[in-house]
Tab-separated table of C-alpha atoms in Angstrom:
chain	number	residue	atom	x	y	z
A	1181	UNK	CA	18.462	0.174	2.283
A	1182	UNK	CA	19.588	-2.974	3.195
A	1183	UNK	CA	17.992	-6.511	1.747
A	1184	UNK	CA	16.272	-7.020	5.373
A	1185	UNK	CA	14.955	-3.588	5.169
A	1186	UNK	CA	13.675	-4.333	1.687
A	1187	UNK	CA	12.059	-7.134	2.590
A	1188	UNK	CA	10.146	-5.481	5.783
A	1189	UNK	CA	8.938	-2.613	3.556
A	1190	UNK	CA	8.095	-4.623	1.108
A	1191	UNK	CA	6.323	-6.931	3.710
A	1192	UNK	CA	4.428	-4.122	5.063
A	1193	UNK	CA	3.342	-2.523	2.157
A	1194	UNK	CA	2.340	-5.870	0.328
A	1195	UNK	CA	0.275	-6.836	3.372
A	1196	UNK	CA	-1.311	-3.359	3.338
A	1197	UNK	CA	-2.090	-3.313	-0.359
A	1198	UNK	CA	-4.048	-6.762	-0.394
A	1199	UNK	CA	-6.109	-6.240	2.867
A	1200	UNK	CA	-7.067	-2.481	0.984
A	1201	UNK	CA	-7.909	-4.177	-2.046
A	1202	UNK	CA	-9.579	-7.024	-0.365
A	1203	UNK	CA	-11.570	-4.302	1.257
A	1204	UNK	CA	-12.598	-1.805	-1.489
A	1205	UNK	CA	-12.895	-4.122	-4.285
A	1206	UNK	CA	-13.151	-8.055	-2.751
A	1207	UNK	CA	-10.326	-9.037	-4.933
A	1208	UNK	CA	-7.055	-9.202	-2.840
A	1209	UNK	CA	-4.755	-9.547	-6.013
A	1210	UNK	CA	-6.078	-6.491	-8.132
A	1211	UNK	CA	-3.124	-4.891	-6.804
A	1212	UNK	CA	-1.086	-6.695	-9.180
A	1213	UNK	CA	-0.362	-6.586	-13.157
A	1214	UNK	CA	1.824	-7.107	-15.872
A	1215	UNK	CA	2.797	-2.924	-15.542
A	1216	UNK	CA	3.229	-3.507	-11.979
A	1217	UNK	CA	5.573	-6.634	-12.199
A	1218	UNK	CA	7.248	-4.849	-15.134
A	1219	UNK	CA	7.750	-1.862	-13.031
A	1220	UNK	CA	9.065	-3.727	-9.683
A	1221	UNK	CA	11.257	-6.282	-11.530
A	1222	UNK	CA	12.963	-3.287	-13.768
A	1223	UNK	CA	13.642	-0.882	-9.968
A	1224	UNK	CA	14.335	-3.443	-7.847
A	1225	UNK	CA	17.463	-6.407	-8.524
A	1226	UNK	CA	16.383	-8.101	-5.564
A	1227	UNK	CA	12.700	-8.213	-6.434
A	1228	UNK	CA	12.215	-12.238	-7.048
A	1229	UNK	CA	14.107	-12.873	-3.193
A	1230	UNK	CA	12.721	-10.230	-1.570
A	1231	UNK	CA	9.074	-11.384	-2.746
A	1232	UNK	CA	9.949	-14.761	-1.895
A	1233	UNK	CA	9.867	-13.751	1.222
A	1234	UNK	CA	7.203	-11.536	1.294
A	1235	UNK	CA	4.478	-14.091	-0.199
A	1236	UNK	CA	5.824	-16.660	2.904
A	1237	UNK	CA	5.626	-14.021	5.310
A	1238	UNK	CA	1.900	-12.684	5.118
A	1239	UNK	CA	-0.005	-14.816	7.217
A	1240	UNK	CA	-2.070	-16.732	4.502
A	1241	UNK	CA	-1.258	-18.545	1.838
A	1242	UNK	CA	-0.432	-16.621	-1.169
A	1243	UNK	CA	-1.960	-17.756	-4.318
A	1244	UNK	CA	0.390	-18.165	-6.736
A	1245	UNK	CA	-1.853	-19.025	-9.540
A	1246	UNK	CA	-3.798	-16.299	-9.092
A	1247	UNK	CA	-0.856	-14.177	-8.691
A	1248	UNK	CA	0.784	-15.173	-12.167
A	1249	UNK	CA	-2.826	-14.962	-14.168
A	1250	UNK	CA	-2.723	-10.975	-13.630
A	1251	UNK	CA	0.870	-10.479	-13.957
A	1252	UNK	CA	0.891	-11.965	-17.291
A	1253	UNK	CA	-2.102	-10.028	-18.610
């Protein structure tokens, strides 16, 4: 898969993730966590560009601070 085809999944899936979690739980970012980022980072070289992208591609602003308080648990 190429990079641009990374970062669509990735996109997609991120986008998907948050509005689910949003939904179910009211907490957008329980999606992520240390295990999570441990797990992305370790399967995917590309993971700090392609998220890049991702966080200024959703359609809100992403909250970084949040973001880094649960994947530093």
């Amino acid at each position: 898969m190429s990079i641009e085809e990374k970062k669509k999944y990735w996109l997609a899936s991120t986008h998907k993730g948050m509005r689910t979690q949003g939904e179910a739980f009211g907490d957008e970012y329980s999606e992520f966590s240390k295990e999570w980022h441990d797990f992305a980072t370790a399967h995917e070289p590309d993971f700090d560009e392609i998220f890049d992208y991702v966080t200024k591609n959703l359609g809100f602003e992403f909250d970084w601070e949040e973001y880094n308080k649960r994947i530093k648990k």
